[in-house]
Short mmCIF file of C-alpha atoms in Angstrom, two decimals:
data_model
loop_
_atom_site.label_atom_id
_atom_site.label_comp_id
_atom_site.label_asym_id
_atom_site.label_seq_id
_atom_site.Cartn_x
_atom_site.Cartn_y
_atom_site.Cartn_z
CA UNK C 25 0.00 0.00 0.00
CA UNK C 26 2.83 2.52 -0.72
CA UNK C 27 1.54 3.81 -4.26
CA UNK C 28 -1.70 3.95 -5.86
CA UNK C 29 -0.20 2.02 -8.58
CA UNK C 30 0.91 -0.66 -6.23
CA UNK C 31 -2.34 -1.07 -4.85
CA UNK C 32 -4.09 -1.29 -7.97
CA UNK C 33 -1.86 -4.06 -8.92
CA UNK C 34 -2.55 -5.86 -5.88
CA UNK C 35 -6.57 -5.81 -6.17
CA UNK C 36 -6.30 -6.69 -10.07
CA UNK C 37 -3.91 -9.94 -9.35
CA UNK C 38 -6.39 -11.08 -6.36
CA UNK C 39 -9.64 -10.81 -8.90
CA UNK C 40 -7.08 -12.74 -11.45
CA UNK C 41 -6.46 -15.08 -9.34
CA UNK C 42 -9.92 -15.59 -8.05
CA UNK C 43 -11.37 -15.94 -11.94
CA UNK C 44 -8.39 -18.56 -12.85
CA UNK C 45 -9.06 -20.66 -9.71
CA UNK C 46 -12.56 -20.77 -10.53
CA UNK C 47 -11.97 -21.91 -13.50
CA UNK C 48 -9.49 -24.68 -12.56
CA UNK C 49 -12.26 -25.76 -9.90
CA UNK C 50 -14.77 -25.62 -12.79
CA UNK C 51 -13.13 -27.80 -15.66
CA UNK C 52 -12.75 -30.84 -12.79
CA UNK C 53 -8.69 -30.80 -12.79
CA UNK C 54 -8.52 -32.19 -9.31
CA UNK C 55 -10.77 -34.22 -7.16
CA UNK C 56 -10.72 -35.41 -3.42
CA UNK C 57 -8.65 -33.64 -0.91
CA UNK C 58 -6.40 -32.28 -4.00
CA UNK C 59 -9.48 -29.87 -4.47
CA UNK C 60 -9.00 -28.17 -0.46
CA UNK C 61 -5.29 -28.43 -1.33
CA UNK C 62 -5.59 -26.34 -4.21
CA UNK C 63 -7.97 -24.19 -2.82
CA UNK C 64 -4.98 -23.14 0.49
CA UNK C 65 -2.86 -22.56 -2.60
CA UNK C 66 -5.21 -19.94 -4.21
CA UNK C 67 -5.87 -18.27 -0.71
CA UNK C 68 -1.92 -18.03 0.45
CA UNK C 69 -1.88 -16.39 -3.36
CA UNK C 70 -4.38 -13.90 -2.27
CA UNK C 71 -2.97 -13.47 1.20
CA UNK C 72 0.38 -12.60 0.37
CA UNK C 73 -1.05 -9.63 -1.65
CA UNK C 74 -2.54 -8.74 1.61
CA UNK C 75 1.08 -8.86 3.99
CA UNK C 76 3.57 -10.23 2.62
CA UNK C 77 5.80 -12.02 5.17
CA UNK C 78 9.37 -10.00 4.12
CA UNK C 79 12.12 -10.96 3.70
CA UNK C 80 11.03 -14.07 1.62
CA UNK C 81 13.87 -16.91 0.74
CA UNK C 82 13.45 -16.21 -2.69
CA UNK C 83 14.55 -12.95 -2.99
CA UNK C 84 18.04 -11.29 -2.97
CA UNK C 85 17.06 -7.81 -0.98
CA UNK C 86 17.02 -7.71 2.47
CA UNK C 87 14.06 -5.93 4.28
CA UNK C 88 10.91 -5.13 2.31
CA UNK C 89 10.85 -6.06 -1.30
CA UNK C 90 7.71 -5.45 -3.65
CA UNK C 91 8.97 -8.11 -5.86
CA UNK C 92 8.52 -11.24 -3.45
CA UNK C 93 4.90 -9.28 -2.48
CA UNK C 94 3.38 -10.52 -5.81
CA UNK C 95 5.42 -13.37 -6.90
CA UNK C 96 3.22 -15.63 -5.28
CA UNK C 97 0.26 -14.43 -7.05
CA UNK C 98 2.16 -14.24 -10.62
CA UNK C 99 3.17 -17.44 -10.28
CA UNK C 100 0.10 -19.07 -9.64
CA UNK C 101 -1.56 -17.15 -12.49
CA UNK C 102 1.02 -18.25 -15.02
CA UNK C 103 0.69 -22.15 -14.18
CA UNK C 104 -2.80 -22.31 -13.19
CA UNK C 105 -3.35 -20.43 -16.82
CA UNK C 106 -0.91 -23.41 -18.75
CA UNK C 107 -2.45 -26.32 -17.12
CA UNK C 108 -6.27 -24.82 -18.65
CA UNK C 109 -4.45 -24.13 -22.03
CA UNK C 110 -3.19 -28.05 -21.85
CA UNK C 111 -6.31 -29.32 -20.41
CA UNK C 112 -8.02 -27.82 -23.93
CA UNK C 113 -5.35 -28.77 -25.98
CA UNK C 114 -5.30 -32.38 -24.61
CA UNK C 115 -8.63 -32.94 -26.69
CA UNK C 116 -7.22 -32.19 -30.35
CA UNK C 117 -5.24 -34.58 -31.71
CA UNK C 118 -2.28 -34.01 -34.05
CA UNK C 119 1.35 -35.37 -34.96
CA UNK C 120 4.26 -34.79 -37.21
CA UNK C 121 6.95 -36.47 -38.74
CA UNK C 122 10.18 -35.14 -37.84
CA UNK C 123 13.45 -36.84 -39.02
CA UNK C 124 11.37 -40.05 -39.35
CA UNK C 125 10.33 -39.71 -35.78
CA UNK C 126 6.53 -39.45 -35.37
CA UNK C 127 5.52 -36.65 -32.39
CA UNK C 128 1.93 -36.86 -31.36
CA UNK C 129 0.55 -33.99 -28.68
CA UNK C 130 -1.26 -36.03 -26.45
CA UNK C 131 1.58 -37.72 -25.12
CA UNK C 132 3.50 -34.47 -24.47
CA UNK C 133 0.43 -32.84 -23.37
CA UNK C 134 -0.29 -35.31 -20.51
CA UNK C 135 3.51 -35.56 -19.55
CA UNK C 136 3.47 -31.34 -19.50
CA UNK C 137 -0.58 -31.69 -17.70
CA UNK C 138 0.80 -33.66 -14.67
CA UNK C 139 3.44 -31.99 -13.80
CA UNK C 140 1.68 -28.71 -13.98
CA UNK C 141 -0.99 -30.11 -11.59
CA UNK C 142 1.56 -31.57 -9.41
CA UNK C 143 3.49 -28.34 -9.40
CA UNK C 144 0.54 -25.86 -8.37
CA UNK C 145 -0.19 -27.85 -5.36
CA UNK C 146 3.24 -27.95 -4.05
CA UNK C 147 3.68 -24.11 -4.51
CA UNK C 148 3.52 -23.56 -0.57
CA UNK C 149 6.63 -25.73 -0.17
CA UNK C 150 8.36 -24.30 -3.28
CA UNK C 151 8.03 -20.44 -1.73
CA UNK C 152 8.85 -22.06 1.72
CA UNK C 153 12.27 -23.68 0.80
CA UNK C 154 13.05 -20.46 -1.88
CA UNK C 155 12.98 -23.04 -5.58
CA UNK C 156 11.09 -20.21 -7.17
CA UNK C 157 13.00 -17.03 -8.21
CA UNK C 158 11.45 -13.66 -7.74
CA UNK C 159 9.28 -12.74 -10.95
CA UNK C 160 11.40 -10.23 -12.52
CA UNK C 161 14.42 -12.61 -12.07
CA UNK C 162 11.97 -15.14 -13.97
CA UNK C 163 10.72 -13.25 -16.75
CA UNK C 164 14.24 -11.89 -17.59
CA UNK C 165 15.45 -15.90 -17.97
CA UNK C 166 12.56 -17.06 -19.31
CA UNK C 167 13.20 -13.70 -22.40
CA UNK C 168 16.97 -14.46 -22.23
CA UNK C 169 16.19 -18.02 -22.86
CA UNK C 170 13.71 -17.65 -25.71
CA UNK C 171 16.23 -14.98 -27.20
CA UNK C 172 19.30 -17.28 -27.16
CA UNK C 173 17.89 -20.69 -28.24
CA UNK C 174 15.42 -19.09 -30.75
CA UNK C 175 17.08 -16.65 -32.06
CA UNK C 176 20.84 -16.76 -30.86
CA UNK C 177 20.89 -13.45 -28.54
CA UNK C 178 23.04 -12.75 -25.65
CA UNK C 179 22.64 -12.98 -21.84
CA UNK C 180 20.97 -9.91 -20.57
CA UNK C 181 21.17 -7.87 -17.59
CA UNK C 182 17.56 -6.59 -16.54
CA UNK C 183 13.93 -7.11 -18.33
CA UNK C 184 13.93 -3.78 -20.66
CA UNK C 185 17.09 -4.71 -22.24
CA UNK C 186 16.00 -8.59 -22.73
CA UNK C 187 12.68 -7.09 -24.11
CA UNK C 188 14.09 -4.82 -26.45
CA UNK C 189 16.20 -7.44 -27.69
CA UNK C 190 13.44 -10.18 -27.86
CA UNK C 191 11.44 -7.52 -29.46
CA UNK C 192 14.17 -6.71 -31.90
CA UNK C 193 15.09 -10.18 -33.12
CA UNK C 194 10.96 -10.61 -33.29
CA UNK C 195 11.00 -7.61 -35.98
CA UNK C 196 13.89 -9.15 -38.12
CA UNK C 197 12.50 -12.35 -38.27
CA UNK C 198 9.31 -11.55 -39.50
CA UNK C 199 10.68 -9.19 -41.66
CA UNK C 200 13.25 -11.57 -43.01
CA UNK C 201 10.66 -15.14 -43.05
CA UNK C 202 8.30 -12.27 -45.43
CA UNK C 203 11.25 -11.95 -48.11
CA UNK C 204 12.38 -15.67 -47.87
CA UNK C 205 9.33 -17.03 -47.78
CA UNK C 206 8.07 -15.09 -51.91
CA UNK C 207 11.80 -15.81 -52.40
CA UNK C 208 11.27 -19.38 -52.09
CA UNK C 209 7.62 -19.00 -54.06
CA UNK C 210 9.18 -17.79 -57.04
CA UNK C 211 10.68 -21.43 -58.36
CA UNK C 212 11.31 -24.65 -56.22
CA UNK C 213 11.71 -27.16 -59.62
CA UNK C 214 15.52 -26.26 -59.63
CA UNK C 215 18.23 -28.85 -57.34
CA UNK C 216 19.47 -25.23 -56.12
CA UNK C 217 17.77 -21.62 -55.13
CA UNK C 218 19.41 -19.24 -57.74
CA UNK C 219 16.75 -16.36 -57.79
CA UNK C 220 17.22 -12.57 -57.41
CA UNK C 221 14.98 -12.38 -54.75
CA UNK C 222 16.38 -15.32 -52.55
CA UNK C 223 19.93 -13.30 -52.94
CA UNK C 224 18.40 -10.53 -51.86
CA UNK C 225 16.97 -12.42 -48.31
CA UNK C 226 20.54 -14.48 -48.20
CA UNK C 227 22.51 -10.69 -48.03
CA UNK C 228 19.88 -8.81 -46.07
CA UNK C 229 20.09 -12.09 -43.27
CA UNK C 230 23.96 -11.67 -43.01
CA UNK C 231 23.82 -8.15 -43.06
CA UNK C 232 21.21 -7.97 -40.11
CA UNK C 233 23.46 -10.66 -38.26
CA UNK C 234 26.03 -8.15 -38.40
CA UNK C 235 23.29 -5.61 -36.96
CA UNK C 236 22.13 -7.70 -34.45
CA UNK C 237 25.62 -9.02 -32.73
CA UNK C 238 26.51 -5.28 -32.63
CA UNK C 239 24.35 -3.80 -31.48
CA UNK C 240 23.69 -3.00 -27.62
CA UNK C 241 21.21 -4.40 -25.21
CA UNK C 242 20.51 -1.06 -23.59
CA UNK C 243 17.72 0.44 -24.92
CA UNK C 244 18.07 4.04 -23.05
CA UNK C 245 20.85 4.98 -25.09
CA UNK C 246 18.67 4.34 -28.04
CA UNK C 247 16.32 6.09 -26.54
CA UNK C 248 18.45 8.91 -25.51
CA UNK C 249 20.10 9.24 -28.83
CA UNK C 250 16.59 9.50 -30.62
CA UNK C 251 15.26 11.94 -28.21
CA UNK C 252 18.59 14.56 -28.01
CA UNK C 253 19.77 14.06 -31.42
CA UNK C 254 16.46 13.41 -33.81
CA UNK C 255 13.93 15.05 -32.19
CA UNK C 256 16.14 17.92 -30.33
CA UNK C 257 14.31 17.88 -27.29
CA UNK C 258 17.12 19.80 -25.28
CA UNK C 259 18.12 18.77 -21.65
CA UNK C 260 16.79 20.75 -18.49
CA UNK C 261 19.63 21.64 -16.45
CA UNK C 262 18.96 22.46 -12.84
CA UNK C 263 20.11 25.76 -11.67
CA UNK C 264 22.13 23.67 -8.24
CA UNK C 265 23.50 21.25 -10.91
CA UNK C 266 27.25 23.53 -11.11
CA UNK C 267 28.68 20.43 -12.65
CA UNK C 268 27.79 18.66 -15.81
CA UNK C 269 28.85 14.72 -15.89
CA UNK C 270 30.20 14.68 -19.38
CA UNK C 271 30.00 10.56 -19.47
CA UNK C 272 26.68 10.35 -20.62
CA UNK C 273 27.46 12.98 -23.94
CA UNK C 274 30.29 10.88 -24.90
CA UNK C 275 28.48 7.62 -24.31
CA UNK C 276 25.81 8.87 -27.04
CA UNK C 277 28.48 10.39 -29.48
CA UNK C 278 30.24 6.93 -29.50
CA UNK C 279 27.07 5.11 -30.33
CA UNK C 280 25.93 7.75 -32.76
CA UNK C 281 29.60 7.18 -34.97
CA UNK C 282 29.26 3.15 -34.27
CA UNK C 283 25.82 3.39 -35.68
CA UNK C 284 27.03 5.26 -38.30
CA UNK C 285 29.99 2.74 -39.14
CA UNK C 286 27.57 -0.26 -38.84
CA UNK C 287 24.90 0.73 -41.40
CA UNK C 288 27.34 1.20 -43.93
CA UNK C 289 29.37 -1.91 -42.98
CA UNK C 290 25.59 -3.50 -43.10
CA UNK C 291 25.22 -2.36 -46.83
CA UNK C 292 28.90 -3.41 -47.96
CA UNK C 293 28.17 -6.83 -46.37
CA UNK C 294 24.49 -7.55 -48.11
CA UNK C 295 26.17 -6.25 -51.86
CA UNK C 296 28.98 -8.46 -51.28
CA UNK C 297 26.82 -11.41 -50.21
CA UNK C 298 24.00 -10.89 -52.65
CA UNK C 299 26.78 -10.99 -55.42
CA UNK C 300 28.51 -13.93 -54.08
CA UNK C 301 25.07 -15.61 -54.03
CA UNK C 302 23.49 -14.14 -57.13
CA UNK C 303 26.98 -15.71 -59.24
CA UNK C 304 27.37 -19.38 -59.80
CA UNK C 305 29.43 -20.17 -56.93
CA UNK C 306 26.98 -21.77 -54.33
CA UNK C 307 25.30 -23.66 -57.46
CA UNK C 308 27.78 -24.86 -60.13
CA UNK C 309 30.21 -26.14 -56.90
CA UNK C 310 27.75 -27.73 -55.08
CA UNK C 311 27.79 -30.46 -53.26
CA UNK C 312 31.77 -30.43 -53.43
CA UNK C 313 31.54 -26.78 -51.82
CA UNK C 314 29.62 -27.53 -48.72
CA UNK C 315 31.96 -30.55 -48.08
CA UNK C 316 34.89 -28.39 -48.19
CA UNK C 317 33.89 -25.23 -46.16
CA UNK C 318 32.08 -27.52 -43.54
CA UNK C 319 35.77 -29.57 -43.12
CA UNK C 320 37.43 -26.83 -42.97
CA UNK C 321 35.30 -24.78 -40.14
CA UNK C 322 35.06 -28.06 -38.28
CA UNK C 323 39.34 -28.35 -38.20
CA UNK C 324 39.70 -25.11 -37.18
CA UNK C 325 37.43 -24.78 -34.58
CA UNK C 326 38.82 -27.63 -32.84
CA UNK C 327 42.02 -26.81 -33.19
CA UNK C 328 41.74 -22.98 -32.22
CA UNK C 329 38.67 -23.46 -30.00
CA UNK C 330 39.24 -26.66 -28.36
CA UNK C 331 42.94 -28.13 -28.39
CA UNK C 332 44.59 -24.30 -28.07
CA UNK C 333 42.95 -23.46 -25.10
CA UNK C 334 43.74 -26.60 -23.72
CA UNK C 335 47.54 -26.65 -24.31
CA UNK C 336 47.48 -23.34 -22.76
CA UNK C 337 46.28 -23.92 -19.41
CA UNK C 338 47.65 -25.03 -16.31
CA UNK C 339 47.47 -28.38 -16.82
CA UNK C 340 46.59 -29.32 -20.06
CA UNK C 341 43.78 -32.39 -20.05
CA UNK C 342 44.79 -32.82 -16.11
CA UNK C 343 47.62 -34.97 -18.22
CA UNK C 344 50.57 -32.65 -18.22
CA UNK C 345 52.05 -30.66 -15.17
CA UNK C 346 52.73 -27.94 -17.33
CA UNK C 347 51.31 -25.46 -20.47
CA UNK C 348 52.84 -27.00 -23.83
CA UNK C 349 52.67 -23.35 -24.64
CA UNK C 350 54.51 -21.07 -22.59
CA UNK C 351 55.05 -17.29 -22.74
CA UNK C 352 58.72 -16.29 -22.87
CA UNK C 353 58.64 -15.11 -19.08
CA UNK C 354 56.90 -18.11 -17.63
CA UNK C 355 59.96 -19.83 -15.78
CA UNK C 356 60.63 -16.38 -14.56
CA UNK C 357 59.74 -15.33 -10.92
CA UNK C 358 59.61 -12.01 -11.89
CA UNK C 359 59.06 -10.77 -15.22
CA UNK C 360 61.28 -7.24 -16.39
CA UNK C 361 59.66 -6.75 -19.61
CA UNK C 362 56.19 -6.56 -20.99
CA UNK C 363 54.79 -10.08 -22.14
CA UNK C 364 55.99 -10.20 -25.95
CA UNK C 365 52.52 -11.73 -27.93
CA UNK C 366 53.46 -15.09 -29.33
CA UNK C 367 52.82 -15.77 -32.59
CA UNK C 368 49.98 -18.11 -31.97
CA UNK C 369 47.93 -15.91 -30.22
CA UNK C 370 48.52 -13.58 -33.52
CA UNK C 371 47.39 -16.54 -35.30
CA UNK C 372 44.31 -17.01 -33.19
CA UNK C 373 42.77 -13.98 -33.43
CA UNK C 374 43.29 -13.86 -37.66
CA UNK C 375 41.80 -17.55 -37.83
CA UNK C 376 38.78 -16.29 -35.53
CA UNK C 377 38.25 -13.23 -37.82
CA UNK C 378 38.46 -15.44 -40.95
CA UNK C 379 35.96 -17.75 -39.21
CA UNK C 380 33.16 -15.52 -37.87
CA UNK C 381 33.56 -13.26 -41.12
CA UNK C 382 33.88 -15.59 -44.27
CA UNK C 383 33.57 -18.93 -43.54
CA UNK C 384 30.62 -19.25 -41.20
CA UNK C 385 28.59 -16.84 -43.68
CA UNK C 386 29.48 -19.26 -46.55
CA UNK C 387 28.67 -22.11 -44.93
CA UNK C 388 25.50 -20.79 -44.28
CA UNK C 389 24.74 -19.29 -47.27
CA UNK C 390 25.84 -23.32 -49.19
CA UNK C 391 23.71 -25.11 -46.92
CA UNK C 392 20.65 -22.66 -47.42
CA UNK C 393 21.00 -23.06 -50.81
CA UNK C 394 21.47 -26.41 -51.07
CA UNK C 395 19.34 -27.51 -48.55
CA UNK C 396 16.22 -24.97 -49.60
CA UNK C 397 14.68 -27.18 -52.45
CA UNK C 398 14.86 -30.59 -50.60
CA UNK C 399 12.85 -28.75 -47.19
CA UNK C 400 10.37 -27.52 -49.55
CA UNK C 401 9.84 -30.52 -51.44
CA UNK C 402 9.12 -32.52 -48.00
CA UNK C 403 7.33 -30.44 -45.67
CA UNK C 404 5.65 -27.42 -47.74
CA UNK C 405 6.25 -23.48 -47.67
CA UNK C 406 3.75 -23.58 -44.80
#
């Protein structure tokens, strides 16, 4: 009851609450003594909206924390709502073929519908012993998660930057699966894609990549940068304020000129690879091509991602009692120079370039075009 706000939050997640458990009671989901059991769940819900007993195991502050006040409540709204999504979804019937392997829903929906049920009613015990994280903590994995596995993001610091990158990747991909998916349209009889418009959606993916991995998670310097430099909304300066913290100005005039520097990098790259696609390389080569890039990627990156790293540590494969590659200095006690670079490490860091900017493009860019006609052929556009 600080805020207005808070309070309004509080009396709209105890009518939630109220209309989801109702409806759980309704569809017959649990029977017996499960039914008081789940009805003690759905009140300590309500009740901890009421007082919340601080500080909670679950979360990381000490002393009152708004947080752990509606976690409770959240969390029982989010699996109470699944198990009624899985409890409709149990009665259509579907399955594909994947691989040869045949996946039917009921089986996964019963498997996901028990342990749901079985969950809810040992909520108590879950808050008691602290298994839960806090809900911010839990949306912000949950969007990191779906970010890196979907759409191969980066770990993320707090919920505005994993939703503007979520959001972000969300854009491009719809963007992108619009241009691939007319690109594909346009003539699927051929053994490899060779159209303008699929060269168009091969450079603009790379190029976007590019965007993507370089771009930063923070979404007020976007924000800030937009609103100071676009718009020209000046900044109110208090008359106490006698010094001006430059950081922030330089912060936005850095990511201004990287911006800058990115787009145009962003154009080079999708000519380049719409001309590398667009000529006969990825066609008149193929399969030989894909067999060639894929070897080579797969040698380097065990030797420069694996086996280096491991002949550089302590003790390499807990076999040796020693690094088989030393720095000059190493049987030293006391080094009187600066560390001289060996020429490994020089050699590392040219293989990684040449790996991250020309061969993992190209072997992309073989197996898409390869690959393309022989997806289509067995499982549709749509």
């Amino acid at each position: 009851d600080r805020s207005i706000a808070e309070c309004i939050l509080c009396i709209f997640l105890a009518i939630v609450v109220s209309i989801i458990g109702i409806h759980v009671l309704y569809n017959d989901i649990y029977y017996d003594l499960e039914i008081l059991v789940y009805c003690c769940v759905m009140a300590a819900s309500q009740y901890s909206l009421l007082k919340s007993c601080q500080p909670d195991v679950n979360t990381p502050v000490h002393g009152f924390n708004r947080n752990t006040a509606i976690s409770r409540a959240i969390y029982f709204c989010l699996f109470s709502s699944l198990l009624l999504l899985i409890h409709k979804l149990k009665t259509y019937s579907w399955h594909c073929i994947l691989f040869g392997i045949i996946f039917s829903n009921i089986a996964v929906c019963y498997m996901i519908y028990n342990i749901l049920s079985i969950i809810l009613l040992c909520l108590p015990l879950l808050f008691l012993f602290g298994l839960l994280p806090q809900c911010s903590t839990f949306f912000l994995c949950i969007l990191e998660n779906f970010d890196m596995h979907l759409f191969g993001g980066t770990a993320m610091i707090n919920i505005p930057g994993a939703l503007h990158s979520f959001l972000l990747s969300i854009i491009n991909f719809i963007f992108l699966s619009i241009i691939g998916y007319y690109g594909l349209l346009i003539d699927t009889s051929k053994d490899h894609m060779q159209n303008i418009l699929f060269s168009i959606y091969c450079g603009l993916t790379v190029s976007i990549c590019y965007k993507l991995s370089r771009g930063s998670s923070n979404p007020n310097v976007f924000w800030n940068m937009i609103k100071y430099d676009l718009l020209k909304i000046k900044r109110i300066i208090r008359q106490n304020e006698d010094i001006q913290d430059p950081l922030p100005d330089k912060l936005r005039t850095i990511v201004k000129e990287r911006l800058q520097s990115d787009i145009l990098l962003c154009f080079l790259i999708c000519i380049v690879v719409f001309a590398a696609h667009a000529s006969t390389t990825f066609t008149s080569l193929q399969p030989i091509l894909n067999y060639i890039i894929c070897s080579i990627v797969i040698i380097l990156g065990t030797l420069f991602h694996y086996v280096l790293p491991q002949v550089r540590k302590q003790l390499p494969w807990l076999l040796f009692s020693e690094p088989l590659i030393k720095q000059a200095d190493y049987a030293l006690f006391e080094p009187t120079e600066a560390t001289k670079v060996l020429f490994i490490e020089k050699l590392f860091v040219w293989i990684v370039f040449i790996e991250k900017n020309i061969l993992l493009p190209c072997t992309y860019l073989g197996a898409l075009s390869h690959s393309a006609p022989t997806v289509i052929n067995k499982f549709g556009l749509l």
